mmCIF file of C-alpha atoms in Angstrom:
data_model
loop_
_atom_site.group_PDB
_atom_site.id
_atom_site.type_symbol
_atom_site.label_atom_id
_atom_site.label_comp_id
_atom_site.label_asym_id
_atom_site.label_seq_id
_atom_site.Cartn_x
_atom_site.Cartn_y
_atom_site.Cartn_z
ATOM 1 C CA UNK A 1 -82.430 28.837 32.584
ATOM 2 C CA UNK A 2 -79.905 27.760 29.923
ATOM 3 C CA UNK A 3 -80.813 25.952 27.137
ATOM 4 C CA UNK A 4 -78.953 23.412 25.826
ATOM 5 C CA UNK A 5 -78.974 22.391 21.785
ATOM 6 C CA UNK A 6 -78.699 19.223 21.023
ATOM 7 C CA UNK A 7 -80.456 19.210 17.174
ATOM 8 C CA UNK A 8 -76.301 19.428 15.400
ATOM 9 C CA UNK A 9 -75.640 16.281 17.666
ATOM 10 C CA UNK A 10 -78.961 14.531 16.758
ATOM 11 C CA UNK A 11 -78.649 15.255 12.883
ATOM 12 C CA UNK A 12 -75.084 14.079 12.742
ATOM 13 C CA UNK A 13 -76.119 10.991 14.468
ATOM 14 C CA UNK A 14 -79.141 10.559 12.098
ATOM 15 C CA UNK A 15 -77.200 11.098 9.331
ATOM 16 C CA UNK A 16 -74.566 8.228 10.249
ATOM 17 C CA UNK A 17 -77.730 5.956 11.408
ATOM 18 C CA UNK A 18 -78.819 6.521 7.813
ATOM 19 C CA UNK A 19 -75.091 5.505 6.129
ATOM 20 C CA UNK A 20 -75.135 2.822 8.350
ATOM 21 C CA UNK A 21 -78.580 1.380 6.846
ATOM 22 C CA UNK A 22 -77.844 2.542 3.909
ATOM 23 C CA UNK A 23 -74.809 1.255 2.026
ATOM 24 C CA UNK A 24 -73.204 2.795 -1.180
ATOM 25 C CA UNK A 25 -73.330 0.208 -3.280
ATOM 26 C CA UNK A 26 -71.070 2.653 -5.562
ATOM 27 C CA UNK A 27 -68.175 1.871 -3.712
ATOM 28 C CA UNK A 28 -68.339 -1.986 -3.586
ATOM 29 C CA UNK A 29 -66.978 -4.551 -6.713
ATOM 30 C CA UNK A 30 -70.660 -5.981 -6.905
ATOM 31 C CA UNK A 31 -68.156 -8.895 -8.874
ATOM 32 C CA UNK A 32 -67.570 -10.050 -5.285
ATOM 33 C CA UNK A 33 -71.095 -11.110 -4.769
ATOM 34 C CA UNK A 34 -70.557 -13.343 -7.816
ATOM 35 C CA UNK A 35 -67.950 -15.033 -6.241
ATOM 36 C CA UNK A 36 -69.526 -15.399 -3.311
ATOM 37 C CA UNK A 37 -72.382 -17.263 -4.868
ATOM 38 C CA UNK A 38 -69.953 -19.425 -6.117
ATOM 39 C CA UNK A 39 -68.705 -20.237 -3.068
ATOM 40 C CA UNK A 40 -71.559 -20.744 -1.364
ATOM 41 C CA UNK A 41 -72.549 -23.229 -4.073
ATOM 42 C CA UNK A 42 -69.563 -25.484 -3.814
ATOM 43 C CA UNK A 43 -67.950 -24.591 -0.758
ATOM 44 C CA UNK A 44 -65.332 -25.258 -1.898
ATOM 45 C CA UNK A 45 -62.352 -21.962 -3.063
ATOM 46 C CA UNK A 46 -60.653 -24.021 -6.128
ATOM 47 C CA UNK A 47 -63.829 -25.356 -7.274
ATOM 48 C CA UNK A 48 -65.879 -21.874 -7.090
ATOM 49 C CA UNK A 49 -62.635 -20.468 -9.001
ATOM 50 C CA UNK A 50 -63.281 -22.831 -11.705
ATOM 51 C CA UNK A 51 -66.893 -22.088 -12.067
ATOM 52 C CA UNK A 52 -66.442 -18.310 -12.337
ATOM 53 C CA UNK A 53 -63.119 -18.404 -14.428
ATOM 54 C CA UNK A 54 -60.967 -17.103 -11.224
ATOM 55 C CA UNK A 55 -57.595 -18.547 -9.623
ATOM 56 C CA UNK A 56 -58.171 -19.367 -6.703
ATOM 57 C CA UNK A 57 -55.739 -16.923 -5.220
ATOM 58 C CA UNK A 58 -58.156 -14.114 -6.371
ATOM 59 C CA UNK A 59 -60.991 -16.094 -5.100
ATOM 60 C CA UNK A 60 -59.331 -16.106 -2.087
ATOM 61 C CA UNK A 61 -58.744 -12.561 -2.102
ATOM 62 C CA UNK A 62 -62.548 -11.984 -2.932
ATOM 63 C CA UNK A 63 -63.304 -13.582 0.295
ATOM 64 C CA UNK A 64 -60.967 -11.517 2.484
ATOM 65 C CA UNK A 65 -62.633 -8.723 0.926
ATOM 66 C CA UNK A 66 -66.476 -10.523 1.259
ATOM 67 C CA UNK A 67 -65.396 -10.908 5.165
ATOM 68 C CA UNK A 68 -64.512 -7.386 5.537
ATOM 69 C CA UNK A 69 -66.814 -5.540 3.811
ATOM 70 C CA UNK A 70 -70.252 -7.461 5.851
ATOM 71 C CA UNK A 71 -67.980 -8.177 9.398
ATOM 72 C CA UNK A 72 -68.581 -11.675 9.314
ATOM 73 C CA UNK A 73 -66.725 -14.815 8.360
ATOM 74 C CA UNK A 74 -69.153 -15.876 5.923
ATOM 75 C CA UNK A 75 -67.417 -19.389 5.018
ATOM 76 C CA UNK A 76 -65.266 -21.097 7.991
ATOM 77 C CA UNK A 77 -63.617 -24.518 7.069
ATOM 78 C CA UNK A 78 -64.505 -27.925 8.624
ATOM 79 C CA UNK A 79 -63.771 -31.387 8.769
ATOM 80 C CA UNK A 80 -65.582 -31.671 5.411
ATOM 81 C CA UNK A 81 -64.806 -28.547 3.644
ATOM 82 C CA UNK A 82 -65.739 -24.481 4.275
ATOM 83 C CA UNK A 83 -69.409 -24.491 6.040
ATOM 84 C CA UNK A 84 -71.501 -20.810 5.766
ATOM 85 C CA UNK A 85 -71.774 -19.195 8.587
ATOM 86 C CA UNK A 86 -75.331 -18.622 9.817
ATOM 87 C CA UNK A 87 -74.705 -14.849 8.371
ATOM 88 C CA UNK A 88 -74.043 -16.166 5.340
ATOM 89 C CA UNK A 89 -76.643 -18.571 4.982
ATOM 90 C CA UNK A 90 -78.957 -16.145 4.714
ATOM 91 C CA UNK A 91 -77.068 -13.824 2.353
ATOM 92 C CA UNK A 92 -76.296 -17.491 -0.189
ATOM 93 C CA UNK A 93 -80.692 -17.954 -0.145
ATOM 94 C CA UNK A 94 -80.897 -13.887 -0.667
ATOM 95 C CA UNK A 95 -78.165 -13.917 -3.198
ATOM 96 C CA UNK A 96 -79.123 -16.034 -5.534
ATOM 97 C CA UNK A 97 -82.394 -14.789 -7.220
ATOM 98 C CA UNK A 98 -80.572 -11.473 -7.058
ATOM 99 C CA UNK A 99 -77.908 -12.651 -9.776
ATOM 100 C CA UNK A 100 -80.271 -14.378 -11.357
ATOM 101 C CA UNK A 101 -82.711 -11.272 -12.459
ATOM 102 C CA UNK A 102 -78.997 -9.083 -13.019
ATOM 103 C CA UNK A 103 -78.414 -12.265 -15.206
ATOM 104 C CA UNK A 104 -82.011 -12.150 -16.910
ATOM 105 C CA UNK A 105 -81.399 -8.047 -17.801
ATOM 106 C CA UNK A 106 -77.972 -8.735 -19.339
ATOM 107 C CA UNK A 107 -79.155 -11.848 -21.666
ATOM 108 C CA UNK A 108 -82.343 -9.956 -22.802
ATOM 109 C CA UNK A 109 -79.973 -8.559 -25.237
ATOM 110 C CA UNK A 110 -79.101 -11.680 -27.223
ATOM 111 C CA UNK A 111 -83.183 -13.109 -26.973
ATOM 112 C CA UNK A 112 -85.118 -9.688 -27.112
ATOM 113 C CA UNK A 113 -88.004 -10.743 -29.075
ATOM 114 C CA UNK A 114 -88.395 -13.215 -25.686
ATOM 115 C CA UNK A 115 -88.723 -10.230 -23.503
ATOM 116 C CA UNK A 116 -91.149 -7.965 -25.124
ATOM 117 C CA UNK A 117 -93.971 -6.679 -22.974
ATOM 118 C CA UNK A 118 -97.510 -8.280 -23.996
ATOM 119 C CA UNK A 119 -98.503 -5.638 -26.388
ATOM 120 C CA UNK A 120 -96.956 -3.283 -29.262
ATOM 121 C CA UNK A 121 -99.187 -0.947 -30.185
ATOM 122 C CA UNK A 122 -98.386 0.176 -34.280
ATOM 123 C CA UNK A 123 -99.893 3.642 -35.608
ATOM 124 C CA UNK A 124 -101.091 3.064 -39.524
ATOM 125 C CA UNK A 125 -104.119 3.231 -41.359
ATOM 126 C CA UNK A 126 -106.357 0.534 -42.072
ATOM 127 C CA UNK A 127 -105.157 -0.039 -45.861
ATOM 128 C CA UNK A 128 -101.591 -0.277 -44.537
ATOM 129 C CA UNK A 129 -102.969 -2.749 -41.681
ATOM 130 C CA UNK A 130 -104.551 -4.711 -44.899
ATOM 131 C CA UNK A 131 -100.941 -4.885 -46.466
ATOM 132 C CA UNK A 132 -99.147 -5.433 -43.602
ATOM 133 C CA UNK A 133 -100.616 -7.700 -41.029
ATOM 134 C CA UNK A 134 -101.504 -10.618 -42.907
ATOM 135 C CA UNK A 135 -97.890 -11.361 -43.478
ATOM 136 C CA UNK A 136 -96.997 -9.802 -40.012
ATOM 137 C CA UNK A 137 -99.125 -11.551 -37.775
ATOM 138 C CA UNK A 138 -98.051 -14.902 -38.676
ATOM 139 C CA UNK A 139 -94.562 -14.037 -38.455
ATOM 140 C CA UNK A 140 -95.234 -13.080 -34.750
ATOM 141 C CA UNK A 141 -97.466 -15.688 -33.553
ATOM 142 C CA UNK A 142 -94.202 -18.115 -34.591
ATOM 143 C CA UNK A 143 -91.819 -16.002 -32.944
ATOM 144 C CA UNK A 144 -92.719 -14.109 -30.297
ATOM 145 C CA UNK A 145 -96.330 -15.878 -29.243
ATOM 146 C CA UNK A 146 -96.576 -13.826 -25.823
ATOM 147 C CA UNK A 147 -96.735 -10.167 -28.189
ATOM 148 C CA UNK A 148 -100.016 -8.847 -28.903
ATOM 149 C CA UNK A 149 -100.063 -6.380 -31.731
ATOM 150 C CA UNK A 150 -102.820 -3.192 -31.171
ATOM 151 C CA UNK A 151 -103.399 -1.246 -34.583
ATOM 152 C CA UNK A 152 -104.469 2.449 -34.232
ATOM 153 C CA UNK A 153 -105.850 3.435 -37.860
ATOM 154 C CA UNK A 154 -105.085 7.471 -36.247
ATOM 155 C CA UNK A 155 -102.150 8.959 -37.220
ATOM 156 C CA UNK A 156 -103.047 12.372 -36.080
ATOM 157 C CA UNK A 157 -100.051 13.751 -33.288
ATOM 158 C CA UNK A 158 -98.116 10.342 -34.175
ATOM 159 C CA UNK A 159 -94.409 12.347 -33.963
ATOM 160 C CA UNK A 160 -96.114 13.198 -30.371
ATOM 161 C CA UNK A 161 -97.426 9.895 -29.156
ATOM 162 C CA UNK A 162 -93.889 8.160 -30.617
ATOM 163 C CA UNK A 163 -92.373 11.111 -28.038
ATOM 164 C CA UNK A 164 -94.554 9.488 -25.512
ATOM 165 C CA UNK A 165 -94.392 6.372 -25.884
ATOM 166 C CA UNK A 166 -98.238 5.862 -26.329
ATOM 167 C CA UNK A 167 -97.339 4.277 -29.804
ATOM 168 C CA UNK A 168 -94.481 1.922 -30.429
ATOM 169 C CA UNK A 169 -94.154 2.681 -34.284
ATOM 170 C CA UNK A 170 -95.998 4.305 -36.902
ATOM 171 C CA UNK A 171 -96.480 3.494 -40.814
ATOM 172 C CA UNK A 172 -97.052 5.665 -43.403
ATOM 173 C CA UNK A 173 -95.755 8.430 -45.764
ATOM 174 C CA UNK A 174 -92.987 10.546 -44.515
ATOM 175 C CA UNK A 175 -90.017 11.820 -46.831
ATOM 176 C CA UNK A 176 -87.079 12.617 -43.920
ATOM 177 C CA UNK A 177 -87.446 12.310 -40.551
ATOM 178 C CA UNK A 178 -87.851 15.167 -37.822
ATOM 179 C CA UNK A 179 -84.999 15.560 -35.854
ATOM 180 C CA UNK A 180 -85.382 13.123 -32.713
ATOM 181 C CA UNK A 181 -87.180 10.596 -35.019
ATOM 182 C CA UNK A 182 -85.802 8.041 -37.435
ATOM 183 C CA UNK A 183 -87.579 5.922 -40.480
ATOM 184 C CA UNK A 184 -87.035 3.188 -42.539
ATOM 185 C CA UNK A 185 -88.214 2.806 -46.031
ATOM 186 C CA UNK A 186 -90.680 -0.519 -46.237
ATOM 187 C CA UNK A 187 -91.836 -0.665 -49.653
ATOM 188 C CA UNK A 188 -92.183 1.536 -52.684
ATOM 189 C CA UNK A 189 -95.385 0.780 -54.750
ATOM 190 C CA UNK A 190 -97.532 2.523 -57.991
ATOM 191 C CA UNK A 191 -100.831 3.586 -58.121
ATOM 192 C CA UNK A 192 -103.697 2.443 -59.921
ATOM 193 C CA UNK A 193 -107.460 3.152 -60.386
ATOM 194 C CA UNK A 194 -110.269 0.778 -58.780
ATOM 195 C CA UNK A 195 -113.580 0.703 -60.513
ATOM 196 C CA UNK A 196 -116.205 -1.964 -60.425
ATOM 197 C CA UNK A 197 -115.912 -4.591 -62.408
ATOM 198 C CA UNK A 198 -118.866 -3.801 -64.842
ATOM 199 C CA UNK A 199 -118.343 0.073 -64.927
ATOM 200 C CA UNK A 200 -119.184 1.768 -67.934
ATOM 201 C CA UNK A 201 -115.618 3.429 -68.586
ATOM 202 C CA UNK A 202 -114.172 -0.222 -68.536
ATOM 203 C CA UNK A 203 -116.392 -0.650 -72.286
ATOM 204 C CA UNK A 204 -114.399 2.681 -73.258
ATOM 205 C CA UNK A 205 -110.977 4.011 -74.392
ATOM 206 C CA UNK A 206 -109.431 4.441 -71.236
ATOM 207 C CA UNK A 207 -108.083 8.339 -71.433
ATOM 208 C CA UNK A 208 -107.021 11.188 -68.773
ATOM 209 C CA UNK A 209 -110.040 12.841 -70.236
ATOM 210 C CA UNK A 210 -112.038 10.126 -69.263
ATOM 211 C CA UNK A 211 -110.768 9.281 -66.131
ATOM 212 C CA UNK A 212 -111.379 12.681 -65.193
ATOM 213 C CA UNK A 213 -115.047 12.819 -66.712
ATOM 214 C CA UNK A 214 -115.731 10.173 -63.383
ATOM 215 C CA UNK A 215 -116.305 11.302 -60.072
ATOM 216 C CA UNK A 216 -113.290 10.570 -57.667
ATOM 217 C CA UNK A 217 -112.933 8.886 -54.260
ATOM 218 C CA UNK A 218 -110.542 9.843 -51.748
ATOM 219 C CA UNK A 219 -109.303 8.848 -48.262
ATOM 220 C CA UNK A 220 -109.606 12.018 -46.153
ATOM 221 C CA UNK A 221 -105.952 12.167 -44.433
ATOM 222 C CA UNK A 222 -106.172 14.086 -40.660
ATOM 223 C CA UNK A 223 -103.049 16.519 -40.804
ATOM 224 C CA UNK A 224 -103.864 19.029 -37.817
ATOM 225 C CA UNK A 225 -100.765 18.052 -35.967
ATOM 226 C CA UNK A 226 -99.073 19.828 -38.657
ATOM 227 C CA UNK A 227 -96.790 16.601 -38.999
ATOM 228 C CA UNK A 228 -98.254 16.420 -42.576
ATOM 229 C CA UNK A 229 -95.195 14.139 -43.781
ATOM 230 C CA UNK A 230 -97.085 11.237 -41.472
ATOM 231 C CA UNK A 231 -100.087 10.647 -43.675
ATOM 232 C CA UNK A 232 -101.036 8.618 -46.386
ATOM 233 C CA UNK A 233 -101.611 11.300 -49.303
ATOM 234 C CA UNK A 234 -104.262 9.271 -50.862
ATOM 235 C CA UNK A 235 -106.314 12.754 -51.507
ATOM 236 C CA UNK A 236 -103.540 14.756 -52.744
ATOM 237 C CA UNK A 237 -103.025 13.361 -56.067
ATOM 238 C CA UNK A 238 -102.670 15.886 -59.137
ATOM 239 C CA UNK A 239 -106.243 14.588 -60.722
ATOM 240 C CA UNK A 240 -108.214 17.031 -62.855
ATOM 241 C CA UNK A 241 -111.378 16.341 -60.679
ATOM 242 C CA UNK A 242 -111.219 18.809 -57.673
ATOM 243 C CA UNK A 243 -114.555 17.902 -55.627
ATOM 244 C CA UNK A 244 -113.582 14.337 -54.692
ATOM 245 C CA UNK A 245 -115.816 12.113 -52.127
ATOM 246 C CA UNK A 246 -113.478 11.627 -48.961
ATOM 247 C CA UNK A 247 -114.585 9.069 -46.947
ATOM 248 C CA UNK A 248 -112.095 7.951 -44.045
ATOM 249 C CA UNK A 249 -110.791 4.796 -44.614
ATOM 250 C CA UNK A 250 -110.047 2.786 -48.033
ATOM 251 C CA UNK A 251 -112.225 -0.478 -47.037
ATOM 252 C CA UNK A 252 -115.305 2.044 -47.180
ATOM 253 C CA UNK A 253 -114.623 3.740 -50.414
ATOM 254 C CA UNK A 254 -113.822 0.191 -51.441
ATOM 255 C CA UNK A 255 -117.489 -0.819 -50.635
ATOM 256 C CA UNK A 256 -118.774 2.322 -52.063
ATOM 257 C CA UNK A 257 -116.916 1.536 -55.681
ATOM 258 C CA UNK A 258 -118.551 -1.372 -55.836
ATOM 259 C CA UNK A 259 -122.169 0.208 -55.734
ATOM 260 C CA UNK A 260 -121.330 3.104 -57.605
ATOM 261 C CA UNK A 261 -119.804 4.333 -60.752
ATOM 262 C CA UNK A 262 -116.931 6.434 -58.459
ATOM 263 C CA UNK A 263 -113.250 5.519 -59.259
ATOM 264 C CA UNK A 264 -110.750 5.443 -56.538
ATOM 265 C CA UNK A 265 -106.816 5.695 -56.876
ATOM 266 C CA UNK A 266 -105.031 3.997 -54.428
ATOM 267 C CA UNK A 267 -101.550 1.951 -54.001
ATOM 268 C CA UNK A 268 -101.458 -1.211 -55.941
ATOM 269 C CA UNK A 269 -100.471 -3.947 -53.533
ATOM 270 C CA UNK A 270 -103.589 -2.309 -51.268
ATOM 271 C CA UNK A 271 -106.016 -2.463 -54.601
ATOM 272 C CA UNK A 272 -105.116 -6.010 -55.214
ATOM 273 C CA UNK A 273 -106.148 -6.853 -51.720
ATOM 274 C CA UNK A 274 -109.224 -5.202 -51.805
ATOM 275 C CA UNK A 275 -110.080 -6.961 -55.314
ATOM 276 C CA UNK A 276 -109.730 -10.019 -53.918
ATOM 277 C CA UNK A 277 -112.537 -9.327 -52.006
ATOM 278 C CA UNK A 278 -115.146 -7.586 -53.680
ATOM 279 C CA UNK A 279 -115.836 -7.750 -57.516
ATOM 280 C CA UNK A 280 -113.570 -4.930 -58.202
ATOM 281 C CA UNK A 281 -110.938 -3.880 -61.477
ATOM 282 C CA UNK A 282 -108.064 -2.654 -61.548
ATOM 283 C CA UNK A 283 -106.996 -0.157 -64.196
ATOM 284 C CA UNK A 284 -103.594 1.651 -64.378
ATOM 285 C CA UNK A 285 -104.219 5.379 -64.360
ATOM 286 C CA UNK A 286 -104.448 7.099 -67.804
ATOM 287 C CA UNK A 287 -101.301 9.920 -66.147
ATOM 288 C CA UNK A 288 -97.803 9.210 -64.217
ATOM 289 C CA UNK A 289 -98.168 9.558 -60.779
ATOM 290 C CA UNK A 290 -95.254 9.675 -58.760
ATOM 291 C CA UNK A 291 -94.347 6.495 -56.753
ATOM 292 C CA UNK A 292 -96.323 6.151 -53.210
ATOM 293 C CA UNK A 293 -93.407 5.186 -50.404
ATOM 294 C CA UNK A 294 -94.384 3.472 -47.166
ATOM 295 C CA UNK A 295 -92.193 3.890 -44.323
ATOM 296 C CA UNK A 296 -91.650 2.951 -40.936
ATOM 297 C CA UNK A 297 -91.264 5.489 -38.140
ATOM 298 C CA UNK A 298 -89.818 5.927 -34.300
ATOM 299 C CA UNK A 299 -88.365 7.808 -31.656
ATOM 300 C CA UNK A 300 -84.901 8.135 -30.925
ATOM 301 C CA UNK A 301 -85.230 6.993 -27.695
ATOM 302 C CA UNK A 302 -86.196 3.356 -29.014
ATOM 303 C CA UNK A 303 -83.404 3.086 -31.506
ATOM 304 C CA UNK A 304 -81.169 0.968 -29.247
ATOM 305 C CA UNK A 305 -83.541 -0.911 -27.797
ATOM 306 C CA UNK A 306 -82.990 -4.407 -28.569
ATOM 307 C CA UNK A 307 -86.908 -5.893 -28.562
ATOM 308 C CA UNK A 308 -88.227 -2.952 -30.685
ATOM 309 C CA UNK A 309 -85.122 -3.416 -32.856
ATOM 310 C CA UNK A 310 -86.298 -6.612 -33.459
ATOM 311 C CA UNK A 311 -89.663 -5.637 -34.017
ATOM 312 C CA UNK A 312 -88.576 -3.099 -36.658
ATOM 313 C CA UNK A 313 -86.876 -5.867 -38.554
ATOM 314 C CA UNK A 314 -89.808 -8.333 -38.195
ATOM 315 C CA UNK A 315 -91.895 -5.506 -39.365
ATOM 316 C CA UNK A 316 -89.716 -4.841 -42.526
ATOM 317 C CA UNK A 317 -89.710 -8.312 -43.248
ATOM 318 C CA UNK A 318 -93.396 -8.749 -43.861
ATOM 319 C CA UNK A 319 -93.724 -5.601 -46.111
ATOM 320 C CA UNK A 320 -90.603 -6.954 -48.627
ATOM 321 C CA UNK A 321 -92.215 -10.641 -48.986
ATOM 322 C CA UNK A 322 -95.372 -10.109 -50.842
ATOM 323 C CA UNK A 323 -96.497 -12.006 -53.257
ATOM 324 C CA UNK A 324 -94.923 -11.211 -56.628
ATOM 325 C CA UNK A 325 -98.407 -10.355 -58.155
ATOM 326 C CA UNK A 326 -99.218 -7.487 -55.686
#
């Protein structure tokens, strides 16, 4: 018995079954459909040149084309001007939200604080939170009300999680940027010892010997990631007291100052908000400590994107208008 093959024949006629559903959109001026919208609007070739900044001979030409590429007269005229074809009355009510999204996705770039998603999630600690989002939050809630802002105090794998795109941003200490990564420089402030307010020392000449006589807090910084740039180095001061309490975060060595006779050296602008609060003093240290530099960090792969430009900026903003005192 012969047998006869017929699976070449059945794939080539699969394959042009498949072009024939499936049209390359690559190889059509997708700036017809625009002008077909127009026409379908005002029916009407000098009046949809006019609306799309055409002459009407290229309008005209645009419809030629419209009529060959779908096989279909799309627009035929009548005693009161061109009428769609029933064709083409379906493509004018398909057409139309169509343009409108491709319209929506070219304007985000001139409203992109409009078109965030609902949340930004922002890696820094909670004393950079305390600094930060007062001013922030306001700012926000005026401009973009739709935008929740999620804090995570964790800056452990944060070069990672930026990678990712777990986190949006992060804030804290880093002197250069990784490759991949960029950062922007928020604020510079000093350092300056927090004590309570009726501490013994305070009743005392205020001396490095002194200073160092006391027992220290310190914010214990996670660094396993071995990103250790992206930490606040609240514990790695040059003090002459080596056996520090670390407790993690400044609001609960703030709480702890207050109860004992523990000092704790931290970032002014941070101190003065955490004086405001509890009965707390401020003291400039009896040494020079070098400046303490907050900055912002992200991904490459955000850097051109319009809503988290915008964010950076916002974001910036807040740290440079604090009040003069802090």
């Amino acid at each position: 018995m012969d047998y006869l093959d017929f699976s070449g024949e059945i794939a080539a006629d699969s394959c042009e079954a498949r072009q024939h559903r499936e049209p390359n959109l690559a190889s059509m001026d997708l700036n017809l459909l625009v002008a077909l919208d127009a026409l379908m609007e005002h029916r009407n070739v000098t009046r949809a040149a006019q609306n799309i900044g055409q002459s009407q001979p290229a309008t005209s030409r645009a419809l030629s084309k419209l009529r060959a590429v779908f096989n279909d007269d799309l627009l035929v005229r009548s005693s009161t001007g061109l009428v769609p074809t029933p064709r083409g009355e379906r493509f004018a009510r398909m057409l139309r939200p169509v343009l409108h999204e491709i319209r929506e996705i070219v304007a985000s770039q001139s409203s992109a604080q409009k078109e965030w998603p609902s949340k930004a999630v922002l890696a820094m600690p909670d004393h950079q939170a305390l600094v930060l989002l007062p001013r922030l939050l306001p700012q926000l809630r005026e401009r973009a009300p739709q935008l929740d802002i999620v804090t995570d105090p964790f800056l452990a794998g944060a070069l990672r999680r930026l990678e990712r795109g777990e986190i949006d941003l992060a804030v804290g200490q880093i002197g250069t940027s990784p490759p991949g990564y960029l950062r922007r420089s928020l604020y510079t402030d000093r350092f300056v010892c927090l004590l309570r307010y009726d501490h013994p020392a305070l009743a005392q000449e205020w001396t490095l010997e002194s200073c160092a006589a006391l027992r220290h807090a310190a914010i214990a910084s996670n660094r396993e990631d071995g990103f250790g740039q992206i930490y606040d180095q609240l514990d790695a001061l040059d003090m002459p007291n080596r056996d520090p309490l670390l407790v993690s975060s400044v609001l609960t060595a703030a709480v702890v100052i207050a109860a004992t006779d523990l000092v704790l050296i931290l970032p002014h602008r941070i101190a003065t908000r955490i004086a405001a609060i509890l009965s707390l003093a401020i003291v400039d240290p009896p040494m020079e400590l070098k400046p303490y530099e907050v900055a912002l960090i992200w991904h490459e792969r955000c850097h051109r994107d319009p809503d988290h430009a915008w964010l950076r900026r916002e974001i910036a903003v807040a740290a440079k208008t604090q009040p003069a005192q802090e």
